């Protein structure tokens, strides 16, 4: 056919070539066509309204559009490559019972593995796969994000609301679509990240775990560190201690998150599957649900340190936004938080809400409230390991020094350095004193053999 058309003239050839060129990019139509068996399947299955009722009462549509299949990346793949378990003799004649849509998807789950091993391995290591292992009925499998019969190339730009993440993370999607990246994406196309640009598509990890998301930001915004250094002293420290949205989503509510951190293995402590230690210990230590106080926190840390000489559990503080939606309300740079007083002022709002987290078995944080006074108490300073935003609490000596640092930062960079060094040595001294005080204070009540509830409830 192609040959005959070419005889009709160059222009037509041009058009055809262009057409084929386009479809080759989008559909591989040039080098594949439907096999005989596939056509046979479709002779029954491309019928409007073909569906079946599942045991759950759900309707499963059985219609497969030939046109969409031909336009899909799987045109060269035969139905039976994935549906190898159908019995040709009885299929379509006898009713087969299927429990639910989810059950059916699960039964088909492995079918992608043979041809997409790499993606499968990445996916297996994701928070979504972990959720499924825990029994989640809602976390996605391959076919929740890719319809195997209509899948198009990932390179095709679709309207952003077609991103598969949107249907399950609806509220986050709505926030994202209005923020700097969503708006940029709508206006200009691919340069700004969609969900997978910050979270990955397959190896999606719990967002607050590790530094994956932050690294993604910095990989695109290569000059971000320099740009902040112009005005923000010790930028590296601030970037470690503050999540990017905590400054870039200016209307968000912020809080302090104290994360359990293994100082030896150098990573966040995670709850072992099947041994839900965290909830048991925190609930016991906080029976009135008022938030853990200083002593309870202290004895909890001891409990975590008890098993295993190697582990050294400490707390790593971080300032972050309070909800997933707020993490996706990034605005343009002129609106970002620049005022040092937002954080470095006594009673600063972000320090009024404090939580303690451990990474759950799937990586998502398990939380427990902490009384905010913990941050300004000298004895807990050691366990809070340096997370102390000067000025935000009641420790006056440090506050005074902050004022000098801030002045230094604005007026005399040289002076600033000196004050910073001074600040550091005073801080180290304070910490040493505190450590001593703490050992004294903690020893008499050494609670190692007692259950945490005994000594922690006030
Ligand atoms: C003669 C018509 C016909 C042909 C040909 C046919 N199907 Fe079906 N198919 C049906 C009907 C009818 C059902 C619903 C059966 C039921 O209600 O249990 C069905 C159900 C299905 C289901 C849902 C799961 C299940 O087992 O009920 C899948 C998947 C499926 N067909 C795939 C295929 C594939 C792949 C081919 C080609 C190899 C094919 N079908 C060929 C008629 C057909
Ligand atoms: C790349 C693998 C793959 C190929 C190729 C494939 N299917 Fe499927 N099919 C699946 C998976 C996976 C499901 C389950 C989808 C889900 O989880 O809802 C499915 C589901 C179905 C269903 C049930 C309705 C639905 O959409 O869930 C029918 C009918 C079906 N396929 C028919 C076909 C026919 C006919 C062909 C060939 C023209 C074909 N399939 C090719 C993987 C494939
Ligand atoms: C028999 C082999 C085979 C199986 C099984 C298979 N695929 Fe594919 N898949 C392919 C081929 C071939 C392509 C086209 C790849 C290309 O040309 O880059 C493809 C392409 C894709 C693409 C688009 C890639 C892109 O470039 O954007 C996605 C997404 C995809 N497959 C998902 C799935 C899912 C989900 C399943 C399981 C339901 C599955 N595949 C099962 C062979 C297979
Ligand atoms: C949570 C949604 C989600 C799940 C689950 C998912 N994918 Fe994807 N996949 C995506 C997105 C989004 C893309 C777009 C490409 C990107 O941004 O990396 C993609 C891209 C792809 C591609 C093309 C990638 C490329 O680099 O050309 C293939 C192939 C693919 N997925 C296969 C699979 C297979 C197989 C599974 C199951 C193991 C799977 N996907 C599970 C969302 C998902
Ligand atoms: C510009 C990068 C970026 C993009 C694009 C992005 N996210 Fe996020 N996402 C983040 C950050 C940052 C966090 C908070 C991480 C933290 O706690 O440090 C987050 C957190 C999350 C969380 C965890 C929320 C919670 O309850 O703690 C989910 C779920 C999520 N994102 C899904 C999505 C989805 C779905 C999209 C697309 C609509 C998306 N993200 C787009 C950066 C991004
Ligand atoms: C089929 C539904 C579904 C789809 C599609 C889906 N997710 Fe999820 N996802 C979930 C569920 C359920 C959870 C666990 C509950 C929660 O945290 O929201 C989850 C959890 C997450 C988390 C961990 C949340 C945390 O606290 O850190 C991130 C990050 C995430 N998803 C990102 C994505 C991204 C990115 C995509 C698209 C590439 C996507 N999801 C697509 C259902 C889905
Ligand atoms: C302490 C608050 C704060 C933190 C934390 C912070 N930023 Fe900023 N950022 C700002 C402010 C304020 C500006 C605008 C500076 C100005 O006026 O030029 C800005 C500017 C930017 C810009 C625009 C740079 C330019 O001028 O081109 C980018 C991109 C950016 N930040 C990314 C990030 C990333 C990524 C992170 C996390 C690693 C982060 N920021 C953490 C406050 C912060
Ligand atoms: C895939 C690349 C990419 C990733 C990943 C990414 N951004 Fe962006 N970002 C862009 C682009 C493109 C723009 C719009 C153009 C511009 O202003 O630089 C933008 C704009 C911004 C702006 C507005 C800058 C201004 O001039 O007003 C801020 C702030 C910002 N991003 C912060 C972040 C943060 C925080 C993260 C991580 C949570 C992140 N970005 C991740 C590409 C990215
Ligand atoms: C969004 C909150 C926030 C803003 C805005 C902020 N900081 Fe900080 N800053 C912190 C936190 C939290 C720490 C504690 C870091 C730690 O102890 O790990 C800190 C630490 C510091 C330190 C001590 C760093 C060190 O070497 O240990 C100095 C100095 C400082 N900030 C100065 C400033 C100045 C000057 C500004 C304004 C230009 C500013 N900060 C803006 C939250 C903030």
PDB file of C-alpha atoms in Angstrom, residues 84-271:
ATOM      1  CA  UNK A  84      -1.181 -16.392  29.413  1.00  0.00           C
ATOM      2  CA  UNK A  85      -3.496 -18.009  31.902  1.00  0.00           C
ATOM      3  CA  UNK A  86      -6.680 -17.996  29.832  1.00  0.00           C
ATOM      4  CA  UNK A  87      -8.184 -21.307  28.903  1.00  0.00           C
ATOM      5  CA  UNK A  88      -8.945 -21.181  25.174  1.00  0.00           C
ATOM      6  CA  UNK A  89     -11.574 -23.923  25.427  1.00  0.00           C
ATOM      7  CA  UNK A  90     -13.782 -22.361  28.027  1.00  0.00           C
ATOM      8  CA  UNK A  91     -12.900 -18.708  27.744  1.00  0.00           C
ATOM      9  CA  UNK A  92     -15.842 -16.436  27.088  1.00  0.00           C
ATOM     10  CA  UNK A  93     -18.249 -19.356  27.279  1.00  0.00           C
ATOM     11  CA  UNK A  94     -18.162 -20.189  30.931  1.00  0.00           C
ATOM     12  CA  UNK A  95     -18.428 -17.626  33.628  1.00  0.00           C
ATOM     13  CA  UNK A  96     -15.399 -17.265  35.790  1.00  0.00           C
ATOM     14  CA  UNK A  97     -15.754 -15.767  39.193  1.00  0.00           C
ATOM     15  CA  UNK A  98     -13.543 -12.883  40.233  1.00  0.00           C
ATOM     16  CA  UNK A  99     -13.746 -11.413  43.726  1.00  0.00           C
ATOM     17  CA  UNK A 100     -13.055  -7.745  43.085  1.00  0.00           C
ATOM     18  CA  UNK A 101     -11.232  -5.356  40.796  1.00  0.00           C
ATOM     19  CA  UNK A 102      -8.381  -5.161  43.230  1.00  0.00           C
ATOM     20  CA  UNK A 103      -8.140  -8.934  43.395  1.00  0.00           C
ATOM     21  CA  UNK A 104      -8.023  -9.118  39.611  1.00  0.00           C
ATOM     22  CA  UNK A 105      -5.334  -6.435  39.358  1.00  0.00           C
ATOM     23  CA  UNK A 106      -3.330  -8.292  41.973  1.00  0.00           C
ATOM     24  CA  UNK A 107      -3.604 -11.532  40.017  1.00  0.00           C
ATOM     25  CA  UNK A 108      -2.257  -9.735  36.929  1.00  0.00           C
ATOM     26  CA  UNK A 109       0.453  -7.902  38.830  1.00  0.00           C
ATOM     27  CA  UNK A 110       3.375 -10.098  37.918  1.00  0.00           C
ATOM     28  CA  UNK A 111       2.669  -9.914  34.198  1.00  0.00           C
ATOM     29  CA  UNK A 112       4.819  -6.814  33.742  1.00  0.00           C
ATOM     30  CA  UNK A 113       7.898  -8.296  35.314  1.00  0.00           C
ATOM     31  CA  UNK A 114       9.249 -10.353  32.403  1.00  0.00           C
ATOM     32  CA  UNK A 115       9.714  -7.391  30.095  1.00  0.00           C
ATOM     33  CA  UNK A 116      10.259  -4.510  32.517  1.00  0.00           C
ATOM     34  CA  UNK A 117      12.567  -6.060  35.106  1.00  0.00           C
ATOM     35  CA  UNK A 118      14.361  -2.855  35.944  1.00  0.00           C
ATOM     36  CA  UNK A 119      11.232  -0.855  36.634  1.00  0.00           C
ATOM     37  CA  UNK A 120       9.893  -3.709  38.695  1.00  0.00           C
ATOM     38  CA  UNK A 121      12.997  -3.788  40.871  1.00  0.00           C
ATOM     39  CA  UNK A 122      12.833  -0.013  41.388  1.00  0.00           C
ATOM     40  CA  UNK A 123       9.168  -0.229  42.211  1.00  0.00           C
ATOM     41  CA  UNK A 124       9.667  -3.118  44.645  1.00  0.00           C
ATOM     42  CA  UNK A 125      11.786  -0.783  46.739  1.00  0.00           C
ATOM     43  CA  UNK A 126       9.129   1.929  46.946  1.00  0.00           C
ATOM     44  CA  UNK A 127       6.820   3.123  49.673  1.00  0.00           C
ATOM     45  CA  UNK A 128       3.915   1.988  47.487  1.00  0.00           C
ATOM     46  CA  UNK A 129       5.189  -1.590  47.249  1.00  0.00           C
ATOM     47  CA  UNK A 130       5.852  -1.583  50.993  1.00  0.00           C
ATOM     48  CA  UNK A 131       2.290  -0.442  51.607  1.00  0.00           C
ATOM     49  CA  UNK A 132       0.970  -3.300  49.505  1.00  0.00           C
ATOM     50  CA  UNK A 133       3.055  -5.751  51.470  1.00  0.00           C
ATOM     51  CA  UNK A 134       1.481  -4.325  54.613  1.00  0.00           C
ATOM     52  CA  UNK A 135      -1.927  -5.097  53.131  1.00  0.00           C
ATOM     53  CA  UNK A 136      -2.931  -1.714  51.694  1.00  0.00           C
ATOM     54  CA  UNK A 137      -5.812  -1.971  49.261  1.00  0.00           C
ATOM     55  CA  UNK A 138      -5.163   1.511  47.961  1.00  0.00           C
ATOM     56  CA  UNK A 139      -1.494   1.729  47.058  1.00  0.00           C
ATOM     57  CA  UNK A 140      -0.724   1.510  43.351  1.00  0.00           C
ATOM     58  CA  UNK A 141       0.566  -1.428  41.302  1.00  0.00           C
ATOM     59  CA  UNK A 142       1.883  -0.961  37.778  1.00  0.00           C
ATOM     60  CA  UNK A 143      -1.558  -1.103  36.224  1.00  0.00           C
ATOM     61  CA  UNK A 144      -2.909   1.641  38.509  1.00  0.00           C
ATOM     62  CA  UNK A 145      -0.495   4.091  36.942  1.00  0.00           C
ATOM     63  CA  UNK A 146      -0.299   2.592  33.439  1.00  0.00           C
ATOM     64  CA  UNK A 147      -3.254   1.180  31.607  1.00  0.00           C
ATOM     65  CA  UNK A 148      -1.553  -1.716  29.810  1.00  0.00           C
ATOM     66  CA  UNK A 149      -3.924  -1.453  26.851  1.00  0.00           C
ATOM     67  CA  UNK A 150      -3.593   2.244  26.190  1.00  0.00           C
ATOM     68  CA  UNK A 151      -0.144   3.128  27.528  1.00  0.00           C
ATOM     69  CA  UNK A 152       1.565   5.919  25.595  1.00  0.00           C
ATOM     70  CA  UNK A 153       5.158   6.961  25.647  1.00  0.00           C
ATOM     71  CA  UNK A 154       6.199   8.771  28.793  1.00  0.00           C
ATOM     72  CA  UNK A 155       7.726  11.369  26.487  1.00  0.00           C
ATOM     73  CA  UNK A 156       4.334  12.555  25.289  1.00  0.00           C
ATOM     74  CA  UNK A 157       3.316  15.693  27.118  1.00  0.00           C
ATOM     75  CA  UNK A 158      -0.105  15.257  28.537  1.00  0.00           C
ATOM     76  CA  UNK A 159      -2.152  17.803  30.447  1.00  0.00           C
ATOM     77  CA  UNK A 160      -0.769  17.678  33.972  1.00  0.00           C
ATOM     78  CA  UNK A 161      -4.002  16.339  35.426  1.00  0.00           C
ATOM     79  CA  UNK A 162      -3.345  13.096  33.556  1.00  0.00           C
ATOM     80  CA  UNK A 163      -0.429  12.350  35.828  1.00  0.00           C
ATOM     81  CA  UNK A 164      -1.318   9.042  37.495  1.00  0.00           C
ATOM     82  CA  UNK A 165      -0.490  10.322  40.980  1.00  0.00           C
ATOM     83  CA  UNK A 166      -3.359  12.829  40.821  1.00  0.00           C
ATOM     84  CA  UNK A 167      -6.168  10.336  41.200  1.00  0.00           C
ATOM     85  CA  UNK A 168      -4.984   9.127  44.596  1.00  0.00           C
ATOM     86  CA  UNK A 169      -3.228  12.224  45.940  1.00  0.00           C
ATOM     87  CA  UNK A 170      -5.962  14.564  44.862  1.00  0.00           C
ATOM     88  CA  UNK A 171      -5.506  17.348  47.406  1.00  0.00           C
ATOM     89  CA  UNK A 172      -1.763  17.448  46.885  1.00  0.00           C
ATOM     90  CA  UNK A 173      -2.258  17.546  43.154  1.00  0.00           C
ATOM     91  CA  UNK A 174      -4.612  20.536  43.457  1.00  0.00           C
ATOM     92  CA  UNK A 175      -2.058  22.413  45.551  1.00  0.00           C
ATOM     93  CA  UNK A 176       0.770  21.497  43.189  1.00  0.00           C
ATOM     94  CA  UNK A 177      -1.195  22.644  40.125  1.00  0.00           C
ATOM     95  CA  UNK A 178      -1.411  26.141  41.603  1.00  0.00           C
ATOM     96  CA  UNK A 179       2.153  26.460  42.875  1.00  0.00           C
ATOM     97  CA  UNK A 180       5.260  27.743  41.082  1.00  0.00           C
ATOM     98  CA  UNK A 181       6.092  24.426  39.478  1.00  0.00           C
ATOM     99  CA  UNK A 182       2.543  23.521  38.439  1.00  0.00           C
ATOM    100  CA  UNK A 183       2.068  26.982  36.935  1.00  0.00           C
ATOM    101  CA  UNK A 184       5.410  26.851  35.158  1.00  0.00           C
ATOM    102  CA  UNK A 185       4.593  23.387  33.837  1.00  0.00           C
ATOM    103  CA  UNK A 186       1.236  24.518  32.507  1.00  0.00           C
ATOM    104  CA  UNK A 187       2.736  27.602  30.905  1.00  0.00           C
ATOM    105  CA  UNK A 188       5.953  26.217  29.478  1.00  0.00           C
ATOM    106  CA  UNK A 189       5.929  22.439  29.435  1.00  0.00           C
ATOM    107  CA  UNK A 190       8.530  20.082  30.682  1.00  0.00           C
ATOM    108  CA  UNK A 191      11.175  22.184  32.411  1.00  0.00           C
ATOM    109  CA  UNK A 192       9.400  22.227  35.782  1.00  0.00           C
ATOM    110  CA  UNK A 193       8.921  18.975  37.695  1.00  0.00           C
ATOM    111  CA  UNK A 194       5.753  16.928  37.823  1.00  0.00           C
ATOM    112  CA  UNK A 195       5.343  14.639  40.836  1.00  0.00           C
ATOM    113  CA  UNK A 196       7.964  12.159  39.660  1.00  0.00           C
ATOM    114  CA  UNK A 197      10.469  14.985  39.092  1.00  0.00           C
ATOM    115  CA  UNK A 198      10.842  15.333  42.850  1.00  0.00           C
ATOM    116  CA  UNK A 199       9.677  11.912  44.109  1.00  0.00           C
ATOM    117  CA  UNK A 200      10.654   9.573  41.263  1.00  0.00           C
ATOM    118  CA  UNK A 201       7.984   7.503  39.538  1.00  0.00           C
ATOM    119  CA  UNK A 202       8.896   3.997  40.646  1.00  0.00           C
ATOM    120  CA  UNK A 203      11.287   4.138  43.585  1.00  0.00           C
ATOM    121  CA  UNK A 204       8.980   6.609  45.368  1.00  0.00           C
ATOM    122  CA  UNK A 205      10.146   6.938  48.955  1.00  0.00           C
ATOM    123  CA  UNK A 206       8.392   8.410  51.948  1.00  0.00           C
ATOM    124  CA  UNK A 207       8.849  12.132  51.353  1.00  0.00           C
ATOM    125  CA  UNK A 208      10.441  13.014  54.665  1.00  0.00           C
ATOM    126  CA  UNK A 209      12.853  10.090  54.629  1.00  0.00           C
ATOM    127  CA  UNK A 210      16.482  10.798  53.843  1.00  0.00           C
ATOM    128  CA  UNK A 211      17.413  13.665  51.561  1.00  0.00           C
ATOM    129  CA  UNK A 212      16.019  12.413  48.244  1.00  0.00           C
ATOM    130  CA  UNK A 213      13.543  15.224  47.685  1.00  0.00           C
ATOM    131  CA  UNK A 214      15.938  17.960  48.739  1.00  0.00           C
ATOM    132  CA  UNK A 215      18.608  16.494  46.471  1.00  0.00           C
ATOM    133  CA  UNK A 216      16.108  16.612  43.598  1.00  0.00           C
ATOM    134  CA  UNK A 217      15.490  20.328  44.264  1.00  0.00           C
ATOM    135  CA  UNK A 218      19.189  21.082  44.326  1.00  0.00           C
ATOM    136  CA  UNK A 219      19.867  19.029  41.200  1.00  0.00           C
ATOM    137  CA  UNK A 220      17.644  21.407  39.208  1.00  0.00           C
ATOM    138  CA  UNK A 221      18.367  24.587  41.120  1.00  0.00           C
ATOM    139  CA  UNK A 222      22.118  24.265  40.826  1.00  0.00           C
ATOM    140  CA  UNK A 223      22.886  27.756  42.077  1.00  0.00           C
ATOM    141  CA  UNK A 224      20.470  27.645  45.017  1.00  0.00           C
ATOM    142  CA  UNK A 225      23.158  27.290  47.672  1.00  0.00           C
ATOM    143  CA  UNK A 226      25.045  30.329  46.376  1.00  0.00           C
ATOM    144  CA  UNK A 227      21.876  32.392  46.099  1.00  0.00           C
ATOM    145  CA  UNK A 228      21.039  31.747  49.748  1.00  0.00           C
ATOM    146  CA  UNK A 229      24.586  32.279  50.958  1.00  0.00           C
ATOM    147  CA  UNK A 230      24.249  35.927  49.988  1.00  0.00           C
ATOM    148  CA  UNK A 231      21.979  36.541  52.941  1.00  0.00           C
ATOM    149  CA  UNK A 232      21.583  33.399  55.029  1.00  0.00           C
ATOM    150  CA  UNK A 233      24.505  32.640  57.356  1.00  0.00           C
ATOM    151  CA  UNK A 234      25.588  29.011  57.490  1.00  0.00           C
ATOM    152  CA  UNK A 235      23.327  28.006  54.627  1.00  0.00           C
ATOM    153  CA  UNK A 236      24.302  24.339  54.799  1.00  0.00           C
ATOM    154  CA  UNK A 237      23.167  24.164  58.403  1.00  0.00           C
ATOM    155  CA  UNK A 238      19.884  25.904  57.628  1.00  0.00           C
ATOM    156  CA  UNK A 239      19.241  23.580  54.676  1.00  0.00           C
ATOM    157  CA  UNK A 240      19.783  20.598  56.924  1.00  0.00           C
ATOM    158  CA  UNK A 241      17.597  21.929  59.677  1.00  0.00           C
ATOM    159  CA  UNK A 242      14.745  23.380  57.578  1.00  0.00           C
ATOM    160  CA  UNK A 243      12.839  21.680  54.785  1.00  0.00           C
ATOM    161  CA  UNK A 244      12.700  23.825  51.654  1.00  0.00           C
ATOM    162  CA  UNK A 245       8.899  24.283  51.770  1.00  0.00           C
ATOM    163  CA  UNK A 246       9.141  25.602  55.346  1.00  0.00           C
ATOM    164  CA  UNK A 247      10.501  28.837  53.842  1.00  0.00           C
ATOM    165  CA  UNK A 248       9.066  28.582  50.334  1.00  0.00           C
ATOM    166  CA  UNK A 249       5.444  27.966  51.253  1.00  0.00           C
ATOM    167  CA  UNK A 250       5.065  31.244  53.137  1.00  0.00           C
ATOM    168  CA  UNK A 251       1.476  30.696  54.305  1.00  0.00           C
ATOM    169  CA  UNK A 252       2.114  27.234  55.683  1.00  0.00           C
ATOM    170  CA  UNK A 253       2.088  26.361  59.339  1.00  0.00           C
ATOM    171  CA  UNK A 254       5.427  25.141  60.530  1.00  0.00           C
ATOM    172  CA  UNK A 255       6.539  22.790  63.258  1.00  0.00           C
ATOM    173  CA  UNK A 256       9.624  21.214  64.706  1.00  0.00           C
ATOM    174  CA  UNK A 257      10.088  17.555  63.984  1.00  0.00           C
ATOM    175  CA  UNK A 258      12.553  15.683  66.175  1.00  0.00           C
ATOM    176  CA  UNK A 259      13.560  12.610  64.238  1.00  0.00           C
ATOM    177  CA  UNK A 260      15.061   9.551  65.850  1.00  0.00           C
ATOM    178  CA  UNK A 261      18.413   9.169  64.199  1.00  0.00           C
ATOM    179  CA  UNK A 262      21.045   6.483  64.427  1.00  0.00           C
ATOM    180  CA  UNK A 263      24.282   8.360  64.950  1.00  0.00           C
ATOM    181  CA  UNK A 264      26.404   5.306  64.184  1.00  0.00           C
ATOM    182  CA  UNK A 265      24.651   4.021  61.059  1.00  0.00           C
ATOM    183  CA  UNK A 266      24.066   7.684  60.109  1.00  0.00           C
ATOM    184  CA  UNK A 267      20.463   7.305  59.100  1.00  0.00           C
ATOM    185  CA  UNK A 268      16.979   7.741  60.449  1.00  0.00           C
ATOM    186  CA  UNK A 269      15.919   5.004  62.832  1.00  0.00           C
ATOM    187  CA  UNK A 270      13.176   2.834  61.425  1.00  0.00           C
ATOM    188  CA  UNK A 271      10.599   0.781  63.188  1.00  0.00           C
TER     189      UNK A 271
END
